[in-house]
CSV table of C-alpha atoms and ligand atoms in Angstrom, one decimal:
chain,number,residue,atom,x,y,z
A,1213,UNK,CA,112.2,144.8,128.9
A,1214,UNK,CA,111.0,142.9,126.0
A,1215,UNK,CA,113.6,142.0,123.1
A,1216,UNK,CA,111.4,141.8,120.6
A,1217,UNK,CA,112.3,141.6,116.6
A,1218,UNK,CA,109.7,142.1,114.2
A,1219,UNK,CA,111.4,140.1,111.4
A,1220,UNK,CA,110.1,139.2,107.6
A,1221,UNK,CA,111.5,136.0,105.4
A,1222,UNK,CA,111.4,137.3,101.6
A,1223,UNK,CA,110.9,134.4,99.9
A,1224,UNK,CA,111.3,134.6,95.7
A,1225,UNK,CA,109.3,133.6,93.1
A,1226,UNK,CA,111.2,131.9,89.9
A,1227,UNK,CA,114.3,134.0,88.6
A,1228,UNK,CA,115.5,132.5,85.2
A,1229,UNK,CA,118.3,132.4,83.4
A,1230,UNK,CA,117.2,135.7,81.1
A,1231,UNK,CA,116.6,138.0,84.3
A,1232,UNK,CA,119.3,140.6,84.9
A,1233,UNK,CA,121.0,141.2,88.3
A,1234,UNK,CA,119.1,144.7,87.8
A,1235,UNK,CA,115.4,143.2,87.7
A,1236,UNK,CA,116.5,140.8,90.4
A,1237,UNK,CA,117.6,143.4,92.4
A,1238,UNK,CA,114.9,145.5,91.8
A,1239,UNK,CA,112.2,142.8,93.3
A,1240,UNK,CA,114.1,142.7,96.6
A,1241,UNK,CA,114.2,146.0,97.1
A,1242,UNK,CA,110.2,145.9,96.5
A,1243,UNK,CA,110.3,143.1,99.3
A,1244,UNK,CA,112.2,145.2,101.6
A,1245,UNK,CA,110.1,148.0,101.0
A,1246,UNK,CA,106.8,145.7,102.1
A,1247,UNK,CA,108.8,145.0,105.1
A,1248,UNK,CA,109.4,148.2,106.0
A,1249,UNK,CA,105.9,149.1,105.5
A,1250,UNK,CA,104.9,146.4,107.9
A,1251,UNK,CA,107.1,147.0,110.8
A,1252,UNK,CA,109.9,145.1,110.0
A,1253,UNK,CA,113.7,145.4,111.1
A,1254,UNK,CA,115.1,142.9,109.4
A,1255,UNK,CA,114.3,141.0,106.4
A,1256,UNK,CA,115.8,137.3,105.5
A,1257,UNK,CA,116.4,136.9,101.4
A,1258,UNK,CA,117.1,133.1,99.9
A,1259,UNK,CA,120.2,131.4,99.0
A,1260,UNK,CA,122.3,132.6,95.8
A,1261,UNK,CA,119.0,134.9,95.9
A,1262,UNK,CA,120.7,136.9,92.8
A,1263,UNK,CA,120.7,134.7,90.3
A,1264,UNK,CA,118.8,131.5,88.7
A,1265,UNK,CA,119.8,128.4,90.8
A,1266,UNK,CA,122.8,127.8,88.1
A,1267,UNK,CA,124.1,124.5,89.8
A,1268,UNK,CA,121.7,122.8,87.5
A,1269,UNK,CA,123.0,123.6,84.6
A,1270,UNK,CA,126.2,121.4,83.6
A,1271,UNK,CA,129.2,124.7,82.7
A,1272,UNK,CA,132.6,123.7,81.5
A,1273,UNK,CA,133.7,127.4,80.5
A,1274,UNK,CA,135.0,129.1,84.1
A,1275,UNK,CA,134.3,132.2,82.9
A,1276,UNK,CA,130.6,131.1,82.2
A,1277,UNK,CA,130.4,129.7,85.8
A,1278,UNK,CA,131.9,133.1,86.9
A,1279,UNK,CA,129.2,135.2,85.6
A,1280,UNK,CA,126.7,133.7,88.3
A,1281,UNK,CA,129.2,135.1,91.2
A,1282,UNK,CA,130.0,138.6,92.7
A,1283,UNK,CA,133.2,139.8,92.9
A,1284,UNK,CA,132.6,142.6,95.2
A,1285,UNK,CA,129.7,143.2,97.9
A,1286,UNK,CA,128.2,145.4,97.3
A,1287,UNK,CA,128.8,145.9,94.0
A,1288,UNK,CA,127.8,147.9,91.2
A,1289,UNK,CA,124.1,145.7,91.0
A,1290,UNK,CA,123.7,145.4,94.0
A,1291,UNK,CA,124.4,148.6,95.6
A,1292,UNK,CA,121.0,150.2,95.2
A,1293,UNK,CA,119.8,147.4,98.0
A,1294,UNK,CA,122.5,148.3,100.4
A,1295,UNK,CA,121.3,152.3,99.7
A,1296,UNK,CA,117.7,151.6,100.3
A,1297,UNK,CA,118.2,149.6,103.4
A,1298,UNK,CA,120.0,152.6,105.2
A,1299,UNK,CA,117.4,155.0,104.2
A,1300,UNK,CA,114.7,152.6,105.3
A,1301,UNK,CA,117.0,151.5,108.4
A,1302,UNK,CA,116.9,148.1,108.2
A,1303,UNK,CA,118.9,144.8,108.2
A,1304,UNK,CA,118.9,142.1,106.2
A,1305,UNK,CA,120.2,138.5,105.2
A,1306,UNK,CA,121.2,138.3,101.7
A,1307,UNK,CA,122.5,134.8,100.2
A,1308,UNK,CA,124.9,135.1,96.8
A,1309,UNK,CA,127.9,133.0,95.0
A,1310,UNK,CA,131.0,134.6,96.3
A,1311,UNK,CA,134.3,134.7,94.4
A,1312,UNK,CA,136.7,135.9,96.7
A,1313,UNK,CA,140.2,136.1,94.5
A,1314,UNK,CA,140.3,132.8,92.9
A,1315,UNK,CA,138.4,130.9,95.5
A,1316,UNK,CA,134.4,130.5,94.6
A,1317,UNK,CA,131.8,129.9,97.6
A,1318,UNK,CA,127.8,129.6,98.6
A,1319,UNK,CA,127.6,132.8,100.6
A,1320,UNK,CA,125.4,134.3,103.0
A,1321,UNK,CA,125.7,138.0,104.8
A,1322,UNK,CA,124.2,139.8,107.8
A,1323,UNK,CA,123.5,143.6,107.4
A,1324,UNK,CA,123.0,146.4,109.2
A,1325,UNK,CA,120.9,149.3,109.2
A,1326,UNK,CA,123.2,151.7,108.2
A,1327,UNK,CA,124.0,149.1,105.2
A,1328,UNK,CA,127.5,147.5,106.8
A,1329,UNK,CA,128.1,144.4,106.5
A,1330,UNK,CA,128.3,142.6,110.2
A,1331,UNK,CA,128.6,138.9,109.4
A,1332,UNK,CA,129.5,136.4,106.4
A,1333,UNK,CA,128.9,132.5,106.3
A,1334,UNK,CA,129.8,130.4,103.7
A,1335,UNK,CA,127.6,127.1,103.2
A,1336,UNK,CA,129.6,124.2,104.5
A,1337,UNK,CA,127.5,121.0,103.4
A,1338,UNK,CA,127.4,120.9,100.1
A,1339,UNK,CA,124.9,118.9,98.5
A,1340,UNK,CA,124.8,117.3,94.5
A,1341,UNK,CA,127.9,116.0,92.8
A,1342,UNK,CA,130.7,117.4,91.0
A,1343,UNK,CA,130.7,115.3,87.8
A,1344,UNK,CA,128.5,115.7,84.7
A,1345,UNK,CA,125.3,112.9,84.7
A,1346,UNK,CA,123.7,113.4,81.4
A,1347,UNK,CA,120.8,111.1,82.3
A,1348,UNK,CA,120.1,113.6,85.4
A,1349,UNK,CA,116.7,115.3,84.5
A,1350,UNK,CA,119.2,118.2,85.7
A,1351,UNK,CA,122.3,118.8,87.7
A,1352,UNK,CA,122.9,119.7,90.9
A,1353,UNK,CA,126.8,120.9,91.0
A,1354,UNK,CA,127.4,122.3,94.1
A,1355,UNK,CA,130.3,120.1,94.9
A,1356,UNK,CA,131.8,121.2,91.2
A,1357,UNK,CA,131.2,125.3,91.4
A,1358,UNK,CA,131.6,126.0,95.3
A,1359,UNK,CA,134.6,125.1,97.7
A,1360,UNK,CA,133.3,124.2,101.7
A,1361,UNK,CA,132.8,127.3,103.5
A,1362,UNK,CA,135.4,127.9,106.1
A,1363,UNK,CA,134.5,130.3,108.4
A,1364,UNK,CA,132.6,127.7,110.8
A,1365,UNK,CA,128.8,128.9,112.1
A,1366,UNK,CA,129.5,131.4,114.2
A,1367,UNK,CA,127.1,133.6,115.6
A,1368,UNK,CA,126.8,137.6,116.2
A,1369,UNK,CA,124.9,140.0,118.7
A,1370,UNK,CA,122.8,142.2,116.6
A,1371,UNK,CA,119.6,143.6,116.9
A,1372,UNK,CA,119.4,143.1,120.6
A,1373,UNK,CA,120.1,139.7,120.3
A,1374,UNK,CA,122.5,136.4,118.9
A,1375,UNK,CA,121.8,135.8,115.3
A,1376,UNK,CA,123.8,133.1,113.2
A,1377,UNK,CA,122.9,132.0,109.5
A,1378,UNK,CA,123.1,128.6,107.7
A,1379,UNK,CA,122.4,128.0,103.8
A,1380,UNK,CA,119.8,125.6,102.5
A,1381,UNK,CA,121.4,121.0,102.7
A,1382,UNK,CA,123.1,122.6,106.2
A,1383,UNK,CA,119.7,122.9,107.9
A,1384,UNK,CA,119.5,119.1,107.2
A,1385,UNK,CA,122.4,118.9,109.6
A,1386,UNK,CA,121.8,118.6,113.3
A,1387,UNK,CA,125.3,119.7,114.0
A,1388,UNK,CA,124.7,122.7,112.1
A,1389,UNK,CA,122.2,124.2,114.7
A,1390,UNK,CA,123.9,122.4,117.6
A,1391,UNK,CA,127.2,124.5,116.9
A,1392,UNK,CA,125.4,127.8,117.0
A,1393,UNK,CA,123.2,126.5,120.0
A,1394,UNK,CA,126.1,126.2,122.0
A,1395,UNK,CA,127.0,129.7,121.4
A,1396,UNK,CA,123.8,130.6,123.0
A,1397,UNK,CA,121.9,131.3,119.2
A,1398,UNK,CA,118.6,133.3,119.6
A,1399,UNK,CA,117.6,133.8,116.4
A,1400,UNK,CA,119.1,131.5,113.1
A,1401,UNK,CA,118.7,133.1,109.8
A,1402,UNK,CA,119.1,131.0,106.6
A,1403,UNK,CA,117.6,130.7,102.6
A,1404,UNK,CA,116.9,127.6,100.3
A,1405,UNK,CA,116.6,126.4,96.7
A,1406,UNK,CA,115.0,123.2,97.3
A,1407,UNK,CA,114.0,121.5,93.7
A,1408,UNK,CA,110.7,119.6,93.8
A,1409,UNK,CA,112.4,116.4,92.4
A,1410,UNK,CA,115.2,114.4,93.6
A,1411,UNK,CA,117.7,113.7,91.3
A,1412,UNK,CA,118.7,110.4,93.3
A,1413,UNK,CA,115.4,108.4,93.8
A,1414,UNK,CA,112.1,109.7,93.3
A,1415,UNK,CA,110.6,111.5,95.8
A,1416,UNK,CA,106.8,112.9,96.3
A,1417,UNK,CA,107.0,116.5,96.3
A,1418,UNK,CA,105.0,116.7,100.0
A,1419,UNK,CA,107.8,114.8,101.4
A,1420,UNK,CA,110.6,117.4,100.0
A,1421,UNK,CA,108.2,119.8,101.9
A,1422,UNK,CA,108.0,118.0,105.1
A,1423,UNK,CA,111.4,117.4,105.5
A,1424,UNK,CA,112.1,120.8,104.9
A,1425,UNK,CA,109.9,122.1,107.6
A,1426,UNK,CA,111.4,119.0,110.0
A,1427,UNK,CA,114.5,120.1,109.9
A,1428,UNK,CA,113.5,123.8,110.7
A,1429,UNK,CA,111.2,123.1,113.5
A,1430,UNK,CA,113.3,120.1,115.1
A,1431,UNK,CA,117.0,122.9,114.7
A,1432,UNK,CA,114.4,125.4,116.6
A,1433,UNK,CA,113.4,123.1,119.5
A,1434,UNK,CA,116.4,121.3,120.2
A,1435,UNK,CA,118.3,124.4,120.7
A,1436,UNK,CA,115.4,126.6,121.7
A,1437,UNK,CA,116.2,129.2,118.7
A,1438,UNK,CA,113.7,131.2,116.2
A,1439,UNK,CA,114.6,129.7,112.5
A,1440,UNK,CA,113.7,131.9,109.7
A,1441,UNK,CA,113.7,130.4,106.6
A,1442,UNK,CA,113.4,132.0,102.9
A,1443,UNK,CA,113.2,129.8,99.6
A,1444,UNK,CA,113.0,130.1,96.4
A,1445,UNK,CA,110.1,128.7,94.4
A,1446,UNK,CA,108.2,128.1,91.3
A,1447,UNK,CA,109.4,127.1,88.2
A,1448,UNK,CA,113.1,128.6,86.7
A,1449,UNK,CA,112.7,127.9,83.1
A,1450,UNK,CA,110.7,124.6,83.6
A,1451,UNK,CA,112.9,123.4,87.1
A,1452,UNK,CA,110.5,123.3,90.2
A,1453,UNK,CA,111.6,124.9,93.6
A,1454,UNK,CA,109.3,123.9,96.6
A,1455,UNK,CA,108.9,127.0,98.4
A,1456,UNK,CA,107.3,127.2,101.9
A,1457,UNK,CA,109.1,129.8,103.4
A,1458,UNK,CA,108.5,129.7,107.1
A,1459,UNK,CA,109.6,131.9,110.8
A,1460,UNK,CA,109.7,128.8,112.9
A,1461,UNK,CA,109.5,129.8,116.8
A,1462,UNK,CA,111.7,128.1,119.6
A,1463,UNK,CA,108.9,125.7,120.5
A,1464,UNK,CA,109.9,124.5,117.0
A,1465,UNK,CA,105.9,125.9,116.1
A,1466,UNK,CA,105.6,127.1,112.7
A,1467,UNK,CA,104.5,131.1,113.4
A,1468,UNK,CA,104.2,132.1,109.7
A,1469,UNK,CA,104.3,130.3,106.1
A,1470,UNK,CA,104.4,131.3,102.8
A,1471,UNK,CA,101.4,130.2,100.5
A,1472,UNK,CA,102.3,131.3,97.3
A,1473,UNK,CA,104.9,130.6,94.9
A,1474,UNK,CA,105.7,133.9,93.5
A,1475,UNK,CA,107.2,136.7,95.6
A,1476,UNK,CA,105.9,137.0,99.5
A,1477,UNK,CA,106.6,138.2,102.4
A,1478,UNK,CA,105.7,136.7,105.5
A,1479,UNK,CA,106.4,138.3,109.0
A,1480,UNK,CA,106.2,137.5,112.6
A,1481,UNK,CA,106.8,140.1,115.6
A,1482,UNK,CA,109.5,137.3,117.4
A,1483,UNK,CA,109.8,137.8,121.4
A,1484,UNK,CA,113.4,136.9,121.3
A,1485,UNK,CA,112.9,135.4,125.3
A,1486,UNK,CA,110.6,132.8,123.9
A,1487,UNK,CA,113.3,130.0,123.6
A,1488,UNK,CA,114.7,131.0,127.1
A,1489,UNK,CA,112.4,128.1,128.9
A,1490,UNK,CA,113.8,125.5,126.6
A,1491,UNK,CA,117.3,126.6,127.2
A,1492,UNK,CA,117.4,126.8,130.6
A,1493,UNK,CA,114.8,123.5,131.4
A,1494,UNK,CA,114.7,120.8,128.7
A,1495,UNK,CA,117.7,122.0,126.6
A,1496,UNK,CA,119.6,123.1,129.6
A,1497,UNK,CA,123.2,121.8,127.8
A,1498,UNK,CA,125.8,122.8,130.5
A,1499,UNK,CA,123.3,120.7,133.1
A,1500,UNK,CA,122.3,117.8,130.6
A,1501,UNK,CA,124.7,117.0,127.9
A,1502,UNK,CA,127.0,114.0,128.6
A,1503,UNK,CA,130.0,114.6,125.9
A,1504,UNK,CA,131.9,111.9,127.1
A,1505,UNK,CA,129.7,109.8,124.9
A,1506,UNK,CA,129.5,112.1,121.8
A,1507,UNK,CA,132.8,111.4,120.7
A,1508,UNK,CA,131.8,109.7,117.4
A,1509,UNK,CA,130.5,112.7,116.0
A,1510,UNK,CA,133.7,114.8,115.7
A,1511,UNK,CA,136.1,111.2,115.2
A,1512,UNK,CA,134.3,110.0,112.7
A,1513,UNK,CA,132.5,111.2,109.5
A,1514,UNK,CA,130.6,107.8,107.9
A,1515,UNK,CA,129.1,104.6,109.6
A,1516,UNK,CA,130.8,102.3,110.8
A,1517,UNK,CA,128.7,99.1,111.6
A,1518,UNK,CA,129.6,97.2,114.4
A,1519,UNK,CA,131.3,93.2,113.3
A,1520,UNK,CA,129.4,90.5,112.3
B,2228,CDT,N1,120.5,124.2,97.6
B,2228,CDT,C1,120.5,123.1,98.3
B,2228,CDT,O1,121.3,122.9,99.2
B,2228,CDT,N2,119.6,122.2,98.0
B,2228,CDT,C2,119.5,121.0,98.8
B,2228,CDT,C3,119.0,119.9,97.9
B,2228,CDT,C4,119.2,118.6,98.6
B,2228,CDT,S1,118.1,117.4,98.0
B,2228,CDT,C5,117.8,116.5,99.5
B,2228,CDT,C6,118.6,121.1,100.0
B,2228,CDT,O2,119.0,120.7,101.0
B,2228,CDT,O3,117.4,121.5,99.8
């Protein structure tokens, strides 16, 4: 019989820095409610999907920093989601900032249709700097408000299939979908705040967008997987996010994309058998892959160039 997920990536227009938890909330449940309506059974929500994207912003009070992170999930905000996804029965992806005792993380959960909680990720490359640079148009402070995530990518069987999660710079990261493709990943489920600028070097805002949708359609082929993919976009008080949510299909073909940069839903009804050809043919790993020469990648972090 056919495994087959109809599945929706929720991707949000700007939130800023005057929008409450409440409102926030409020527009997911409105997405999840589209979903629903459309034949959905699980919907995918962005990265730190709660809140403004606050690592921009430069904070030296903790308790200021604090306010951007949940303490319990669900909580007292967020518990209307987790009620109206039981009623509607169905699961979703949520991404938040975690503070878990003392110990602060980039966070994503799986959930189910009775509202549990199934699976938690926490983002493991972090991308920016930790230090304050003034001359920055803006910040990017992951490395300052979030510790590595240390729970690995592992993956879960839910809705009739393997699901794993990764958060926004990890899709950048071949290893990131490797990991999970060993584990026989079927579907991988993951949100974004991409800015349009890069604080580094400047960058054309098309190319932010195509090596966005690289990533996503070369993790999908290379390990046979469905990507999902929601982002944030639009302007947050003035700061740009690129958008282009997209359900990216095993073939590592781009099945549905987003096309505004407000709130959207996009779905795709995803035969969870599509990537089996790839996995056992082409991307056959237990016939083809030749560890003995991949040593480097677990030994060694940076590049080291041969002598001159
Ligand atoms: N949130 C996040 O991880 N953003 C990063 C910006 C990196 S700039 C190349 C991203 O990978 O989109």
């Amino acid at each position: 019989m056919a495994r087959q997920l109809r599945v929706a990536a929720a991707q949000l227009g700007p939130i800023h820095l005057a929008d409450s938890r409440g409102s926030v909330v409020e527009r997911l449940i409105a997405l999840l409610g589209k979903a629903h309506r459309s034949g959905c059974g699980f919907v995918v929500f962005p990265e730190l999907a709660l809140t403004t994207f606050f690592p921009r912003y430069y904070m030296e009070n903790q308790e200021h920093v604090d306010a951007y992170f949940e303490k319990e999930m669900p909580g007292r905000e967020t518990a209307p989601l987790f009620e109206e996804a039981k009623r509607l029965g169905i699961g979703f992806h949520l991404g938040y900032a975690e503070l878990d005792g003392a110990r602060h993380f980039n966070t994503a959960i799986l959930v189910d249709t009775d509202g549990s909680i199934f699976g938690k990720y926490r983002k493991i490359h972090l991308p920016g700097h930790a230090d304050h640079r003034p001359d920055a148009p803006f910040q990017h402070l992951e490395k300052r408000y979030f510790e590595v995530g240390d729970l690995g990518f592992p993956v879960w069987r839910a809705f009739d299939g393997i699901l794993g999660m990764c958060i926004c710079n990890d899709r950048r990261w071949p290893e990131t979908f490797r990991v999970m493709g060993l584990q026989g990943v079927e579907m991988v489920v993951l949100g974004y705040n991409t800015p349009t600028d890069n604080i580094y070097h400047s960058e054309p805002v098309h190319r932010r967008m195509f090596h966005h949708l690289l990533s996503l359609q070369a993790g999908a082929y290379q390990n046979g997987t469905w990507v999902v993919a929601a982002g944030k976009a639009g302007k947050e008080d003035g700061y740009g996010l690129i958008g282009g949510s997209a359900i990216v299909a095993p073939t590592g073909e781009i099945v549905a994309q987003s096309i505004t940069e407000e709130d959207e839903l996009i779905a795709y009804d995803c035969d969870l058998d599509v990537g089996r050809d790839i996995k056992e043919n082409v991307f056959n790993f237990d016939k083809h892959r030749r560890i003995e020469h991949y040593g480097l990648i677990t030994s060694q972090t940076g590049v080291v160039p041969p002598p001159k």
